[in-house]
XYZ file of C-alpha atoms in Angstrom:
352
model
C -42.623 21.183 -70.495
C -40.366 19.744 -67.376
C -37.806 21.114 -65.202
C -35.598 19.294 -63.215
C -33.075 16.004 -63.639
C -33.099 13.790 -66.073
C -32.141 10.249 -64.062
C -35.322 9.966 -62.990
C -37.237 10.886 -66.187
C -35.071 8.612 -68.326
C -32.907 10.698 -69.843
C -29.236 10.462 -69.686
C -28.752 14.717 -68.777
C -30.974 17.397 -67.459
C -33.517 18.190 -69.753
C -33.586 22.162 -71.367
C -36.508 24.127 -70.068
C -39.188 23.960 -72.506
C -39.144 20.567 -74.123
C -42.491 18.280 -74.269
C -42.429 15.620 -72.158
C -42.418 13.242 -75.432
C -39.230 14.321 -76.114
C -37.248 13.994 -72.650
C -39.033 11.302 -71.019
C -38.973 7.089 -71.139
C -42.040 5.252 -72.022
C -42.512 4.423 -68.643
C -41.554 7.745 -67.088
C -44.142 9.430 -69.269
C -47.013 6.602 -69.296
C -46.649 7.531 -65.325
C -46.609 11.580 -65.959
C -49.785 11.479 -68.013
C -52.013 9.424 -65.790
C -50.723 11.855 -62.913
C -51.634 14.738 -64.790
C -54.857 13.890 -65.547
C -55.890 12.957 -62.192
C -57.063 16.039 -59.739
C -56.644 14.640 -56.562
C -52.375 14.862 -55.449
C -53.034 12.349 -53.259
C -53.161 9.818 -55.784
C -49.861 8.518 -56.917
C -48.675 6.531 -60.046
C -45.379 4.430 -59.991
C -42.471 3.419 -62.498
C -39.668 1.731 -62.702
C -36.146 2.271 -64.620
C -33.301 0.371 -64.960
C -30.292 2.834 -63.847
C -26.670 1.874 -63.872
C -27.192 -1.525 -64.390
C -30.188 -1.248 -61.124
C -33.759 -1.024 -61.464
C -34.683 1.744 -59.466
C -38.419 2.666 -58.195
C -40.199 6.483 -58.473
C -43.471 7.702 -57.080
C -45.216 10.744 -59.196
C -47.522 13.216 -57.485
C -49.176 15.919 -59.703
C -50.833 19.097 -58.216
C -52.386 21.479 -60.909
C -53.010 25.106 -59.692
C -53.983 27.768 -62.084
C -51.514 30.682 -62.656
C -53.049 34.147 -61.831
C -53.617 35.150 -65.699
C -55.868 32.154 -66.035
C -53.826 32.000 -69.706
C -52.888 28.168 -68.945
C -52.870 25.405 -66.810
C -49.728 25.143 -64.341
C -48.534 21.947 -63.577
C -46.320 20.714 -60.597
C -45.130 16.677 -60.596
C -43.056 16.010 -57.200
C -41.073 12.621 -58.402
C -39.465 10.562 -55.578
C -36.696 7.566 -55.947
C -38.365 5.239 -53.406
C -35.854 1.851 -54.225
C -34.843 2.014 -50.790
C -38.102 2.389 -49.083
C -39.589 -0.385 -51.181
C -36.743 -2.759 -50.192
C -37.437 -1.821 -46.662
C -41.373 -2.295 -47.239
C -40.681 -5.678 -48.548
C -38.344 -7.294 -45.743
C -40.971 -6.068 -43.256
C -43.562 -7.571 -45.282
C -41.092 -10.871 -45.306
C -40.179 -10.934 -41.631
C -43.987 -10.123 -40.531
C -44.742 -13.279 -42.531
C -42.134 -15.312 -40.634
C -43.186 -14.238 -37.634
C -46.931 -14.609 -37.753
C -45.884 -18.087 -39.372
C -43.803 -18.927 -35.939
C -46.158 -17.235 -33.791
C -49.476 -19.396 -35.450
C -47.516 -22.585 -35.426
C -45.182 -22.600 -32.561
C -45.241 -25.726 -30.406
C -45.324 -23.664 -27.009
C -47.377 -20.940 -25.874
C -46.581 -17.364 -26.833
C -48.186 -14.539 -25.232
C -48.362 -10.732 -25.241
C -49.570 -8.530 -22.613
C -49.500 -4.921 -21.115
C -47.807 -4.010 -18.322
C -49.971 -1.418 -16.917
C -52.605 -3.511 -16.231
C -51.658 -7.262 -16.348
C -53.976 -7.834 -19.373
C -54.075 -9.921 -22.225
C -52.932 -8.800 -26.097
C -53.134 -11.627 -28.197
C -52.272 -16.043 -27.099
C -51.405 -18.132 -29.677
C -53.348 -21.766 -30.615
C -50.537 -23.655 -28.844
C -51.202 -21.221 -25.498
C -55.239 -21.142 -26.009
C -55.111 -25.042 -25.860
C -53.246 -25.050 -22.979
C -56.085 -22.796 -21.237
C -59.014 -25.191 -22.605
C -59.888 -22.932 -26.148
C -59.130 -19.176 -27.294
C -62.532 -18.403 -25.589
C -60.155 -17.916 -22.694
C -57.507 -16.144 -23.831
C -59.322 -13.135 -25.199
C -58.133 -9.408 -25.616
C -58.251 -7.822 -22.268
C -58.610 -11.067 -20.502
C -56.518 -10.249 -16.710
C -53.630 -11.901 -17.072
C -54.660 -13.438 -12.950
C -57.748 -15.170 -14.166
C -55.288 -17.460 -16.049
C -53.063 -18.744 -13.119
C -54.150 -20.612 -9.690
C -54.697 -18.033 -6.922
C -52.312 -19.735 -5.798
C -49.932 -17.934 -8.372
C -50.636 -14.296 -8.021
C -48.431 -13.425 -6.399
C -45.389 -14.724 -9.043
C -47.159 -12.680 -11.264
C -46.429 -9.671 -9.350
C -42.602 -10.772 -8.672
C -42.187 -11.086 -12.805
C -44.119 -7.891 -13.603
C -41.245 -6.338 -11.093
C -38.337 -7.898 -12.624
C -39.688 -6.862 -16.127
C -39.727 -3.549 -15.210
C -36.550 -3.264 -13.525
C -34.582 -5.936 -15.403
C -36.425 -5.987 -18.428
C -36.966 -9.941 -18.428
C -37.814 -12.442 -16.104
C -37.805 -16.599 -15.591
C -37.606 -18.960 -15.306
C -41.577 -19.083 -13.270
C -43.231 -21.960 -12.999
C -47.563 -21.421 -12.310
C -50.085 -23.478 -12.585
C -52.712 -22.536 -15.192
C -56.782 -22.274 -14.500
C -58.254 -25.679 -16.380
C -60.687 -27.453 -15.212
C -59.607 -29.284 -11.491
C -56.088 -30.258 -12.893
C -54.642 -27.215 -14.714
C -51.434 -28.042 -16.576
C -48.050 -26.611 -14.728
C -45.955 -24.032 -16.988
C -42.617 -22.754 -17.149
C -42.880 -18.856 -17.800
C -39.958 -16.597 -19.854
C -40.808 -13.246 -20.419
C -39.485 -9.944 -21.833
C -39.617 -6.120 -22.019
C -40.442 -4.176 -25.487
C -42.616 -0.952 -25.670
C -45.191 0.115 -28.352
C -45.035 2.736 -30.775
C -46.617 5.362 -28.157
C -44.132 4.181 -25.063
C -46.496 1.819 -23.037
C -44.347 -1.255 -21.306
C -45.857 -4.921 -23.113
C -44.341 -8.303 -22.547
C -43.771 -10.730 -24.845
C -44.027 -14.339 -22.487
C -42.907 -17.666 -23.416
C -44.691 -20.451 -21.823
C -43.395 -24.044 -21.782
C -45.963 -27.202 -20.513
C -43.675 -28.881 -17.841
C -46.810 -30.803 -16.268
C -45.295 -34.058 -18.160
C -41.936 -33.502 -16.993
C -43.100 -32.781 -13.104
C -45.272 -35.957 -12.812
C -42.225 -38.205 -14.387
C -39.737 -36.466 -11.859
C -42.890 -36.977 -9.281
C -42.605 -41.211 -9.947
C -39.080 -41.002 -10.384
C -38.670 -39.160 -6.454
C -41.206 -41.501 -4.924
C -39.209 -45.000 -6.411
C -36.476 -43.510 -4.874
C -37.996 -42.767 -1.290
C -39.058 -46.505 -1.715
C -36.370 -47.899 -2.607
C -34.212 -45.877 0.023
C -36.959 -47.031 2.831
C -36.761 -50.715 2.010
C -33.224 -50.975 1.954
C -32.728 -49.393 5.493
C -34.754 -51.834 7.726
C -32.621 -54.858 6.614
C -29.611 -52.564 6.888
C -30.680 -52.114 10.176
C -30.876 -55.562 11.209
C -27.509 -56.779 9.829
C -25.603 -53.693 11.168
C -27.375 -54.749 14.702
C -26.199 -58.654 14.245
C -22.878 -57.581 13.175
C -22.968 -55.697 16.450
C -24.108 -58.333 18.539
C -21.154 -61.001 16.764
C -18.185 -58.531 17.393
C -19.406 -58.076 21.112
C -16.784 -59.178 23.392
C -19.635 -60.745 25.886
C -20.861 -63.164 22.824
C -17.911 -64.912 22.227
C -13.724 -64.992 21.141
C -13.543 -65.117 17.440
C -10.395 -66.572 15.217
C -8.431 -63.849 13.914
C -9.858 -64.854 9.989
C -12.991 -64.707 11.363
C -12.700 -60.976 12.660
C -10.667 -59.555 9.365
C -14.319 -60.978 8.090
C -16.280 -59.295 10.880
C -14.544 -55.940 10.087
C -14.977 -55.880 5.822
C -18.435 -57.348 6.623
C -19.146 -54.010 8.764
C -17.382 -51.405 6.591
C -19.238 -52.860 3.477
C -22.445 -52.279 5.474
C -21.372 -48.921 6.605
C -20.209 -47.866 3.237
C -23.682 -49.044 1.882
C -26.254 -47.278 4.890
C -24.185 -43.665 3.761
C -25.024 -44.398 -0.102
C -28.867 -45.033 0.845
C -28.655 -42.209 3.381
C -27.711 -40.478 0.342
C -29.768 -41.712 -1.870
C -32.336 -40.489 0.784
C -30.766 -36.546 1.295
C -30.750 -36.800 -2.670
C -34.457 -37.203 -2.834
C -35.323 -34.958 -0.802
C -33.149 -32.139 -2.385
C -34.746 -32.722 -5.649
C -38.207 -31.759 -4.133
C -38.680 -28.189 -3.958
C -40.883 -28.581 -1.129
C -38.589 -30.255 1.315
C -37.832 -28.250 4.433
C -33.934 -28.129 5.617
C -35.377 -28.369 9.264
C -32.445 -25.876 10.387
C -31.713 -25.766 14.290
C -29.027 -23.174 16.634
C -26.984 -26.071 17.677
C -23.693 -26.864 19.255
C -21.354 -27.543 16.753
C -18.816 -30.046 18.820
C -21.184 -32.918 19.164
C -21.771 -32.894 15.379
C -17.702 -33.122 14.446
C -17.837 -35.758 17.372
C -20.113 -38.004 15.811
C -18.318 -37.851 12.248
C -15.321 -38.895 13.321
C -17.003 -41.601 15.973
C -18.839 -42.828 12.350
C -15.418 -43.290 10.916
C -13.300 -44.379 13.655
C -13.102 -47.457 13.022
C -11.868 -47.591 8.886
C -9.356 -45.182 10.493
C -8.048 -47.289 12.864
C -7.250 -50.172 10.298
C -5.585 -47.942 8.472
C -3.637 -46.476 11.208
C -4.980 -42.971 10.117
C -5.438 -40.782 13.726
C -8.401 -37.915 13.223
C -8.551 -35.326 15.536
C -10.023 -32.064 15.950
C -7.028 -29.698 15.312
C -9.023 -26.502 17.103
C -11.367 -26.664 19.781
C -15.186 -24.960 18.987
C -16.018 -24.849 22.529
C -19.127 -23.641 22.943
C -20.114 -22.312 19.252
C -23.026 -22.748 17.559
C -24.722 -22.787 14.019
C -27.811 -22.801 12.460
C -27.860 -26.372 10.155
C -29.345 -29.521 9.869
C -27.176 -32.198 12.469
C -27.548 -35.384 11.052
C -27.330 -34.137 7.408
C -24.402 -32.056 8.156
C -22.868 -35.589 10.110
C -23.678 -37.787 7.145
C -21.382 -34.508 4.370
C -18.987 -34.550 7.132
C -18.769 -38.402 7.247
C -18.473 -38.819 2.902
C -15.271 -35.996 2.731
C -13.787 -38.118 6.407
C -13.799 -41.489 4.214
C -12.753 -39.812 0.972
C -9.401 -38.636 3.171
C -8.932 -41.969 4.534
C -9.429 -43.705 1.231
C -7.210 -41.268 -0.194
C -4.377 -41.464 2.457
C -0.967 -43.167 1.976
């Protein structure tokens, strides 16, 4: 005999005390009911399904079986659950743990999870083990510093902060421990926490070691380039010179409109190398600034003395509208000159 609702037993109302389960129950209700009655360990569950308001929904039986006091019969307690909802929630973890053990195995970059605590290594995937030479290296509880150059160590120690304060960090670039020519990376990494609390990363590491050594070529055609263009510079700027010398000779009129587009094309093209040059040197992370406490006056002097002379055939007068005097700043001169000299001939070009 049952007591209880009827939904989940099949039946369209609440069953009367007293009935046999044959008469209150759906086939599949009381296939489940037997089998759980018959079992003595309530651990054990059996399943059904029934199709309710147009839904099929999903119940769990557990059966317990004390004796009642009079030892007259056998007392028998079924505890049935509606677990639809937990099932669909079962099954999209299932799915997503799929997709992401599909992304994680077959992602083209490396992916990487470590604790926090102490810098150590979780799990790599392929793409990150053959970056480090074979998953021999990338081992659980591998120290996440045995990976990177020495070099490196201490970036580690700059993202570990930032996770734990900003709860990411990147872009890093290190240099992984290969052989004598480790490939460089570009790091990502995030926050999350385990089930118990403890701080993990997930990392996401990107070989750049193809793109450095292209930008590498790239910066030293440039530096070439720039080099071989200023020694013949040199020498026509310095024969131009020499020509429009008053001591050389008197030239026609013609002859010194010529002289003066001949010297403001060469002008025009020593700032584009000497750009080309400051250019290069910016892309390299390495490259110093050279900063120097200097006087400031001598640097506006020599931009203006630079552009003097495209001023004057335009009739364009440049002057310093406040004096510096005697201040100072910390800056590079002659890169400072050459900025000063591009926005100077960008007003004059500009000018009516």
């Amino acid at each position: 005999a049952v007591r209880g609702p009827g939904a989940a037993l099949g039946c369209s109302h609440p069953p009367s005390p007293g009935l046999p389960l044959s008469a209150v129950c759906a086939e599949p209700v009381l296939g489940a009911l037997r089998r759980g009655l018959t079992r003595s360990d309530p651990g054990i569950l059996e399943a059904y399904s029934l199709r309710i308001d147009g839904q099929t929904r999903n119940f769990e039986v557990t059966a317990a079986a004390p004796n009642d006091p009079g030892n007259r019969a056998t007392i028998r307690a079924v505890l049935i659950r509606d677990v639809t909802e937990r099932r669909r929630l079962e099954s999209e973890l299932r799915f997503r743990n799929r997709l992401f053990d599909h992304f994680f195995q077959r992602a083209p970059i490396g992916l990487l999870l470590s604790r926090l605590d102490d810098n150590s290594l979780i799990e790599a995937n392929p793409a990150l083990c053959s970056l480090l030479g074979g998953a021999e290296q990338a081992g659980e509880g591998v120290a996440l510093a045995s990976l990177v150059e020495p070099l490196d160590h201490p970036t580690l120690l700059k993202m570990r902060r930032e996770l734990l304060t900003e709860e990411r960090s990147g872009p890093h670039e290190v240099t992984l421990r290969r052989g004598t020519h480790g490939p460089t990376v570009r790091v990502h990494a995030i926050l999350i926490h385990d089930d118990t609390g403890q701080p993990l990363s997930w990392a996401l590491i990107e070989d750049v070691s193809e793109q450095r050594r292209v930008e590498q070529m790239q910066s030293a055609f440039l530096g070439m380039v720039s080099h071989e263009l200023r020694t013949p510079l040199a020498s026509v700027i310095g024969a131009l010179d020499l020509i429009d010398h008053p001591a050389v000779r008197e030239l026609p009129t013609k002859s010194n409109q010529l002289l003066a587009i001949a010297r403001e094309s060469v002008e025009k093209l020593r700032t584009q190398v000497e750009d080309l040059l400051d250019l290069n040197r910016l892309l390299d992370p390495r490259a110093p600034l050279n900063l120097r406490l200097q006087p400031v006056g001598p640097i506006l002097g020599a931009a203006m003395e630079r552009v003097r002379h495209r001023a004057n055939q335009r009739q364009i007068k440049i002057e310093i509208a406040d004096q510096v005097g005697d201040a100072e700043a910390e800056i590079n001169g002659e890169r400072l000159i050459r900025a000063l000299v591009q926005l100077l001939h960008n007003a004059i070009r500009h000018s009516p």
